[in-house]
Coordinates of N, CA and C in Angstrom, one line a residue:
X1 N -19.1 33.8 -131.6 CA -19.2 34.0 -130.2 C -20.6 33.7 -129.6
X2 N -21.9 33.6 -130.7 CA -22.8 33.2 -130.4 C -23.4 32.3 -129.1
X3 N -23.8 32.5 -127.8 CA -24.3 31.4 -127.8 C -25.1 31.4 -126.8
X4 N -26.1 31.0 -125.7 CA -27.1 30.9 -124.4 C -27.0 30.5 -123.4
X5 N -27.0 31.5 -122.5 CA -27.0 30.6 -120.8 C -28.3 31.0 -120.2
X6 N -28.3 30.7 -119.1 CA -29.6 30.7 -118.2 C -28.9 31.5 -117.2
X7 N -29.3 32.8 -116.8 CA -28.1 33.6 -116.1 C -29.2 34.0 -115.1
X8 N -30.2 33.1 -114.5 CA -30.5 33.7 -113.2 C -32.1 33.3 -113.6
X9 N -32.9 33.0 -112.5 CA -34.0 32.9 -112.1 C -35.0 33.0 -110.9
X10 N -36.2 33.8 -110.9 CA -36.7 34.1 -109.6 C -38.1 33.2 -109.6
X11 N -38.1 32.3 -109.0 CA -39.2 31.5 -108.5 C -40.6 31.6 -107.4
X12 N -41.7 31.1 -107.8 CA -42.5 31.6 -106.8 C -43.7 30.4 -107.3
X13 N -44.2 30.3 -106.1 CA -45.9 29.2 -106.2 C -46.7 30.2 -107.0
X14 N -47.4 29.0 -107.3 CA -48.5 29.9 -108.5 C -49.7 28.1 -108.0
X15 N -50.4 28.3 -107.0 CA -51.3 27.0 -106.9 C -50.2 26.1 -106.3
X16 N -50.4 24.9 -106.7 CA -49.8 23.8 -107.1 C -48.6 23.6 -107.9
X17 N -48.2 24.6 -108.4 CA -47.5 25.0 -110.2 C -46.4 25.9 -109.1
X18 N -44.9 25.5 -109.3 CA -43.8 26.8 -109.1 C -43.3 27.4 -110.6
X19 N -43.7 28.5 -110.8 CA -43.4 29.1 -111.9 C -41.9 29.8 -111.6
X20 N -41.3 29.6 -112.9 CA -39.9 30.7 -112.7 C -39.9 31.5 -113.7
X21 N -39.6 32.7 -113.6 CA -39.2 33.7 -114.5 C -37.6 33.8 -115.2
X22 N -37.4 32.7 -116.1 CA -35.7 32.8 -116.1 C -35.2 33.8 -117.4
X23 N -33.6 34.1 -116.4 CA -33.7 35.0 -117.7 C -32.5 34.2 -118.3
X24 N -32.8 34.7 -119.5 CA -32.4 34.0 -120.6 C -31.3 35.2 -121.4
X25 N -30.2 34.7 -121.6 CA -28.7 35.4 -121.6 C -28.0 35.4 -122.9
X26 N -28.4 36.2 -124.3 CA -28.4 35.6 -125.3 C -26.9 36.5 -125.4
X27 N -26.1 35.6 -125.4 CA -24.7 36.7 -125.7 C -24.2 36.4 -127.2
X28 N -23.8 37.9 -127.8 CA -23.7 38.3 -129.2 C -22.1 38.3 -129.1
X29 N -21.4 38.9 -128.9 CA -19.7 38.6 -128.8 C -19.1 39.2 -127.4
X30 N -17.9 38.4 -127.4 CA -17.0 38.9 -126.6 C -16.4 40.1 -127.1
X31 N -16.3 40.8 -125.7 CA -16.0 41.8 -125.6 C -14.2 42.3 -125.7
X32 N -13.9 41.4 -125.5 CA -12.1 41.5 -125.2 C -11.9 41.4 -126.8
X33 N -12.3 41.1 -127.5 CA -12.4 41.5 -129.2 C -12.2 42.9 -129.8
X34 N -12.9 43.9 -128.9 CA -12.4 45.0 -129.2 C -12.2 46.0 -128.2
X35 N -11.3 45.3 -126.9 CA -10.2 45.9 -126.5 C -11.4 45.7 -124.9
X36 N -12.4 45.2 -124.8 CA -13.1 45.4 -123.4 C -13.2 43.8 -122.7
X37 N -14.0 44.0 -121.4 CA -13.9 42.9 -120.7 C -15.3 41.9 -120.1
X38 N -15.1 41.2 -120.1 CA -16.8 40.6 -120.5 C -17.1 40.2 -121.7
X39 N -19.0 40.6 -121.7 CA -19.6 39.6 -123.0 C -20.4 40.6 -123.4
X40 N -20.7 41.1 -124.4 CA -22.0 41.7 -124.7 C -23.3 40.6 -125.3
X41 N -24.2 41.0 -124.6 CA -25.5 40.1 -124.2 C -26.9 40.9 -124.5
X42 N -28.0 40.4 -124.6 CA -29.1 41.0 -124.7 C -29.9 39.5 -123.7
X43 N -30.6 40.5 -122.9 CA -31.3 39.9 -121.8 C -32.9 39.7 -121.9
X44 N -33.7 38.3 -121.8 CA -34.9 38.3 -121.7 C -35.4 37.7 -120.6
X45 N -37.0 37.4 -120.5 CA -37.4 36.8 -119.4 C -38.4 35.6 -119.8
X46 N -38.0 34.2 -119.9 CA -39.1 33.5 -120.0 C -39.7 32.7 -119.2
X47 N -40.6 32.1 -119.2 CA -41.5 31.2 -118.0 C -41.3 30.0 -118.8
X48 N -41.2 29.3 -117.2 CA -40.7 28.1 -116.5 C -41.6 27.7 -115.8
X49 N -42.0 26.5 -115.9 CA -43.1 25.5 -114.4 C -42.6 24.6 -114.0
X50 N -42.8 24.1 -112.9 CA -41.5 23.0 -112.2 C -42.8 22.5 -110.9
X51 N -42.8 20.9 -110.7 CA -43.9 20.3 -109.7 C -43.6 20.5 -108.4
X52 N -42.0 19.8 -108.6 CA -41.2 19.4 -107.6 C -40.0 20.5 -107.5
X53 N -39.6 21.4 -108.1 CA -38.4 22.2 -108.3 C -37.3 21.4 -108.7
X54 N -37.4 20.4 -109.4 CA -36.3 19.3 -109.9 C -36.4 19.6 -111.3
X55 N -37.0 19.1 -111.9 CA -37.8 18.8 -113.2 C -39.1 20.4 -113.9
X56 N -38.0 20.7 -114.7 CA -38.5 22.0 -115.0 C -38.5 22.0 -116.6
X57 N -39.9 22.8 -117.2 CA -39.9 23.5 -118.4 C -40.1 24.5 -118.9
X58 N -39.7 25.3 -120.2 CA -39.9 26.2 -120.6 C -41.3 26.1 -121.5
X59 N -42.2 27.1 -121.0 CA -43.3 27.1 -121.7 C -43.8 28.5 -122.4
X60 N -44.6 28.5 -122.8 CA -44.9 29.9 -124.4 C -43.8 29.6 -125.6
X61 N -43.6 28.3 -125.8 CA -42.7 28.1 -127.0 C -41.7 28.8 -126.7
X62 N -40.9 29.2 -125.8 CA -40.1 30.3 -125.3 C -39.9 31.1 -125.7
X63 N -41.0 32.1 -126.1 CA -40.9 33.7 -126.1 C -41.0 34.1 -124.5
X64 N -40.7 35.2 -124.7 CA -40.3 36.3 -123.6 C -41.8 36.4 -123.2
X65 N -42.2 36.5 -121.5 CA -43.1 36.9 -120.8 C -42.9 38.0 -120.8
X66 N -41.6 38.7 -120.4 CA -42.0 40.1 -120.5 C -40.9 40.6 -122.0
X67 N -41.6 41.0 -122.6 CA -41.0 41.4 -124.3 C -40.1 42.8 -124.3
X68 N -38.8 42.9 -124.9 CA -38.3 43.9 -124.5 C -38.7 44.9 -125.1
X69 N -38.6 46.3 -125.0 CA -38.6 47.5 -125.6 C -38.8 47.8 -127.1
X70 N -39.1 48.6 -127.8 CA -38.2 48.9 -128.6 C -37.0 49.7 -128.7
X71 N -36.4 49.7 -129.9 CA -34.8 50.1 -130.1 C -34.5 51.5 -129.2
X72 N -35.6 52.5 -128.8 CA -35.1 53.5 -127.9 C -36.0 53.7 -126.8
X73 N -36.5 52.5 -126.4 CA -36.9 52.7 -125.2 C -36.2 52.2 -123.7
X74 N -36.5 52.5 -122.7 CA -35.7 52.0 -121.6 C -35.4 50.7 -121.1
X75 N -35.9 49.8 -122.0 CA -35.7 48.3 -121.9 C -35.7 47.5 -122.9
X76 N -34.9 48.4 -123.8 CA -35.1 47.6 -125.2 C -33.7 46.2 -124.9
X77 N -32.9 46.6 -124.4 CA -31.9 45.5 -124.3 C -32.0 44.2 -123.9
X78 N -32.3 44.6 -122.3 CA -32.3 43.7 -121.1 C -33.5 44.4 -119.9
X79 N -34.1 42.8 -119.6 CA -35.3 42.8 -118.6 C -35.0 41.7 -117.7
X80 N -35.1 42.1 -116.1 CA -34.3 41.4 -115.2 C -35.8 41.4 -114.1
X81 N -36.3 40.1 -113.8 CA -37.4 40.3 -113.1 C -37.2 39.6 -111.3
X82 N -37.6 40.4 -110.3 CA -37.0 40.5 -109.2 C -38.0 40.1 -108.4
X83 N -39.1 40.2 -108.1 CA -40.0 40.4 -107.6 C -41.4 39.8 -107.4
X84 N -42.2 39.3 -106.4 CA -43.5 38.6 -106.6 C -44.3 39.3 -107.6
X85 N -45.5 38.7 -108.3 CA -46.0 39.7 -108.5 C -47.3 40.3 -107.6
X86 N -47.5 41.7 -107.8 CA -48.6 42.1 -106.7 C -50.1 41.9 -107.3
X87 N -51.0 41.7 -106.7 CA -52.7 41.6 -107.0 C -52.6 43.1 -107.0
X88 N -53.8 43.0 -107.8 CA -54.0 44.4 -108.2 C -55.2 44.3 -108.5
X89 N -56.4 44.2 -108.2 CA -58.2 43.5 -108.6 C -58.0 42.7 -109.1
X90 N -58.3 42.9 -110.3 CA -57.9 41.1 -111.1 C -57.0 40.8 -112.0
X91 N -56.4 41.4 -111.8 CA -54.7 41.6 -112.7 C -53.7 41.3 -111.6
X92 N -52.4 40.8 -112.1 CA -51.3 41.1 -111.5 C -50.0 42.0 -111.9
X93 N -49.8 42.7 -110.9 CA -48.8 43.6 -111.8 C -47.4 43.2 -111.6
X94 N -46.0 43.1 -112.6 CA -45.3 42.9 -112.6 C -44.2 43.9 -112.7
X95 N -43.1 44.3 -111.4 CA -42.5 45.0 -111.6 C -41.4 44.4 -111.9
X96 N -40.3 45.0 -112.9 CA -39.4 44.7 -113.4 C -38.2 45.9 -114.0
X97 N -37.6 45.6 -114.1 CA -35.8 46.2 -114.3 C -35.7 46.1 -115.5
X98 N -35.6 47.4 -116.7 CA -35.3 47.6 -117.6 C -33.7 48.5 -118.2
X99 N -33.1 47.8 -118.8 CA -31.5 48.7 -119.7 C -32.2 48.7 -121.2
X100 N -31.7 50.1 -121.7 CA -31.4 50.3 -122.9 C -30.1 50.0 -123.9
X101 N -29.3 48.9 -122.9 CA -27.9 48.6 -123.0 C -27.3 47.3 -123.1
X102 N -26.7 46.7 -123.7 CA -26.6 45.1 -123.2 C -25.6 44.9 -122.2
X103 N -25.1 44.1 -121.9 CA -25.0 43.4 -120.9 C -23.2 43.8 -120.7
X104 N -22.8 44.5 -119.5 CA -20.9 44.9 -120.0 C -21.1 45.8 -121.0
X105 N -21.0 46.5 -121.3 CA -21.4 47.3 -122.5 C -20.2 48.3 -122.5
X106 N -20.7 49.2 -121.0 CA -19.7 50.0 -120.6 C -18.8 49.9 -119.8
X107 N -18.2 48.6 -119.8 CA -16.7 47.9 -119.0 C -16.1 48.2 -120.1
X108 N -16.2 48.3 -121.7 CA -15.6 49.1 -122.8 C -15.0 50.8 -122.7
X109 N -15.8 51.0 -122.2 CA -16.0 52.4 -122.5 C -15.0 53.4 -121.8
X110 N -14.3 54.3 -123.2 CA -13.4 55.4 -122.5 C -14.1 56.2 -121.6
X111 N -13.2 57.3 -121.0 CA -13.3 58.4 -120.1 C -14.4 59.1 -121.3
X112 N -14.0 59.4 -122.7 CA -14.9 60.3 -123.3 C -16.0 59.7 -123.6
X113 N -16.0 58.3 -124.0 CA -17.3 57.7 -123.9 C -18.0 57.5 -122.6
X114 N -17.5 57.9 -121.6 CA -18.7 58.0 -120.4 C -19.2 59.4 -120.2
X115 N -18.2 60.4 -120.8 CA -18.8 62.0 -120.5 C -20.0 61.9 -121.5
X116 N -19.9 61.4 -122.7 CA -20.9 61.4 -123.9 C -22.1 60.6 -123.2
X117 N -21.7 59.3 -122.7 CA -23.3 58.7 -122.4 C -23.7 59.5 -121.1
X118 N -23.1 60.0 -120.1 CA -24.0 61.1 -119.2 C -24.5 62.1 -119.9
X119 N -24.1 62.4 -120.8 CA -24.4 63.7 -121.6 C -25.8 63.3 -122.6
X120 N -25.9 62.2 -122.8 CA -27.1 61.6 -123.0 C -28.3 60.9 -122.4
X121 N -28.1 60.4 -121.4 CA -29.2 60.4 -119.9 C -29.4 61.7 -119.9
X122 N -28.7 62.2 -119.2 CA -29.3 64.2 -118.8 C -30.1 64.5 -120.5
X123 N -29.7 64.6 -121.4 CA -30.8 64.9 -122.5 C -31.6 63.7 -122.8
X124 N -32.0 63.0 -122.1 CA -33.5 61.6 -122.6 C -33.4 61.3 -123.6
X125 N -31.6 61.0 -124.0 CA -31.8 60.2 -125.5 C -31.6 58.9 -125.3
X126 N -30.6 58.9 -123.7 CA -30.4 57.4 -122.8 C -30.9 57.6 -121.7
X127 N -30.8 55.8 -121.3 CA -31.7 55.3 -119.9 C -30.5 54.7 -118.9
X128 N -30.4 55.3 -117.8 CA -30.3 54.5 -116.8 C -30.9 53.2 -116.2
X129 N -30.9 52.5 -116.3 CA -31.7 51.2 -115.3 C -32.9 51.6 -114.7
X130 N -34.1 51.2 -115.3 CA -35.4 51.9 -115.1 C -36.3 50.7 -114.4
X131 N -37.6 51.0 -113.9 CA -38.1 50.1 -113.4 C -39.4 49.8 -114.5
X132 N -40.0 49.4 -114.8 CA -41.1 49.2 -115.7 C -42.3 47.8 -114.8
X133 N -43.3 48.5 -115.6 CA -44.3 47.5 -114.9 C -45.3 47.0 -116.1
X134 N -45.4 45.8 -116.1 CA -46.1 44.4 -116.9 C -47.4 44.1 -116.0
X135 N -48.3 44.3 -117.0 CA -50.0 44.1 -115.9 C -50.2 42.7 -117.0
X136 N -51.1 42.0 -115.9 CA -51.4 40.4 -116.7 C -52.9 40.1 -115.6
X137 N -53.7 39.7 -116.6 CA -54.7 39.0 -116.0 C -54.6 38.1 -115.2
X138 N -54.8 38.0 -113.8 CA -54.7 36.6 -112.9 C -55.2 35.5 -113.1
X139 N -53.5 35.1 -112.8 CA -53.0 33.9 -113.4 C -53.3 33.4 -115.0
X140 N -53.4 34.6 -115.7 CA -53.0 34.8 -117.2 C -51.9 34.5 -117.8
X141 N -50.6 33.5 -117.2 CA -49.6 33.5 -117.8 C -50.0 32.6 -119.3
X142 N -50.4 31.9 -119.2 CA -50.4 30.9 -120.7 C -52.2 30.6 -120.5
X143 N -52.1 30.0 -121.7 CA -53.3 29.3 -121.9 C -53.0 28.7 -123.2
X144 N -54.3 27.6 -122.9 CA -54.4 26.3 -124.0 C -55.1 27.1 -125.2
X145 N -54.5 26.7 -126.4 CA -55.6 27.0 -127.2 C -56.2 26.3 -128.4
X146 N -57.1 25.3 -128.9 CA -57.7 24.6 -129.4 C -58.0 25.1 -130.4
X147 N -58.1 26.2 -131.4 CA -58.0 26.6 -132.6 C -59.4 26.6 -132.8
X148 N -59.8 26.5 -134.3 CA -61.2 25.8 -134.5 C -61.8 24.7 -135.0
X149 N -60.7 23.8 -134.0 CA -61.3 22.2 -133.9 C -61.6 21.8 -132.5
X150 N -62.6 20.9 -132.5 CA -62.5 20.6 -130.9 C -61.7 19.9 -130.3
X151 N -61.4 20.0 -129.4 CA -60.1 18.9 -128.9 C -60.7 18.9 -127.2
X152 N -59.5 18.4 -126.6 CA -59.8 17.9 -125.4 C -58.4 18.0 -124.5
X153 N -58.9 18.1 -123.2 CA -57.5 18.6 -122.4 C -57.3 17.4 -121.5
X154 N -56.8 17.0 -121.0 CA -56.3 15.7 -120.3 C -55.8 16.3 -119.0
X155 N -55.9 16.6 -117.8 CA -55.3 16.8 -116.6 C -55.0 15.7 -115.6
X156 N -54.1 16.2 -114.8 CA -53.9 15.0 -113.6 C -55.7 15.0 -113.0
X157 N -55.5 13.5 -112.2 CA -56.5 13.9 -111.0 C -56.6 14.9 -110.0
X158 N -57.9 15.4 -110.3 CA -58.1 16.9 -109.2 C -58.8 16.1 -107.8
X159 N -58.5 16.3 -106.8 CA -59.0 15.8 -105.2 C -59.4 17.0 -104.9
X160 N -60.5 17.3 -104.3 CA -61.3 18.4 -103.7 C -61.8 18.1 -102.6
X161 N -61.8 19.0 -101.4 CA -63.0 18.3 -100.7 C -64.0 20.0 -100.3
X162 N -64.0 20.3 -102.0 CA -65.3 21.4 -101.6 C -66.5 21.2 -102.7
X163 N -67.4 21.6 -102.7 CA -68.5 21.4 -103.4 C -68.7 21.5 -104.2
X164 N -68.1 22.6 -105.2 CA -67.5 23.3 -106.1 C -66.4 23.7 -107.0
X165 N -66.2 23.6 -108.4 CA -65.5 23.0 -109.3 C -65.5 24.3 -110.5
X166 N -64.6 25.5 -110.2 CA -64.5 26.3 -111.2 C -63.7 26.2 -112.5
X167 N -64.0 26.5 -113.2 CA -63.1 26.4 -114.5 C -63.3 27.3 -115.3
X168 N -61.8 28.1 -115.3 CA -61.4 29.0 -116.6 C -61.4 29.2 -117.9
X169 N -62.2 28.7 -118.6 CA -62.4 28.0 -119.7 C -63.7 28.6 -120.9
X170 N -63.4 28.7 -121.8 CA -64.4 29.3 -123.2 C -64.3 28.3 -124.1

């Protein structure tokens, strides 16, 4: 039942650069297998850069920008990202939507399996749909890294018409 979709993306300028946050839909089996409806899925979030919004790639080798949980935390499943991110001095902070659950999970679930999982939110052993927040250096999403050889970075043409020419760079 293995297999990957792209189940949603929120987009935003970053410079020159539209960055998207896509989430990425890794579904483990169907559900109608044992007796429920839907897919069970585990949800991540990776980054995407696009010039034109036509012509788009996945970048960080596609690991997750925002990394899920561990096994009992409130976002160990699925992270669903909604929102610009806010300035914050010189960070940006990222708010985001965290389940301890995958995806349909409880479209399964009996009458007694839903008294059991309320019975577990009220004692903090489960999570409801939480909010969580990801802090990142501005415009810290990626960076080059040259190892310990020297190398050299190749850019398009930069047009300026200021005086001054900063660069992020060690």
């Amino acid at each position: 039942d293995y297999r990957c979709e792209f189940y949603g993306m929120f987009v935003f300028r970053c410079g020159d650069v539209f960055l998207g946050m896509l989430w990425v839909y890794d579904v483990a089996c169907l559900l109608d297998r044992v007796g429920g409806k839907n897919q069970y899925a585990l949800v991540e979030v990776q980054l995407a850069a696009s010039r034109d919004l036509f012509h788009w790639k996945r970048l960080g080798g596609r690991l997750p920008i925002i990394p899920r949980g561990y096994p009992d935390a409130f976002d160990s499943h699925m992270i669903f990202y909604h929102a610009l991110p806010v300035e914050v001095g010189n960070e940006w902070w990222i708010y985001y939507v965290g389940h301890n659950e995958g995806h349909a999970i409880r479209n399964g679930f009996t009458p007694e399996m839903r008294d059991k999982f309320r019975s577990e939110v009220r004692a903090g052993r489960r999570f409801l749909p939480s909010i969580g927040l990801g802090r990142i250096r501005k415009e810290g999403f990626l960076s080059l890294d040259a190892g310990s050889m020297p190398a050299e970075l190749l850019t398009r043409p930069v047009v300026t018409d200021g005086t001054q020419l900063f660069l992020n760079a060690n």
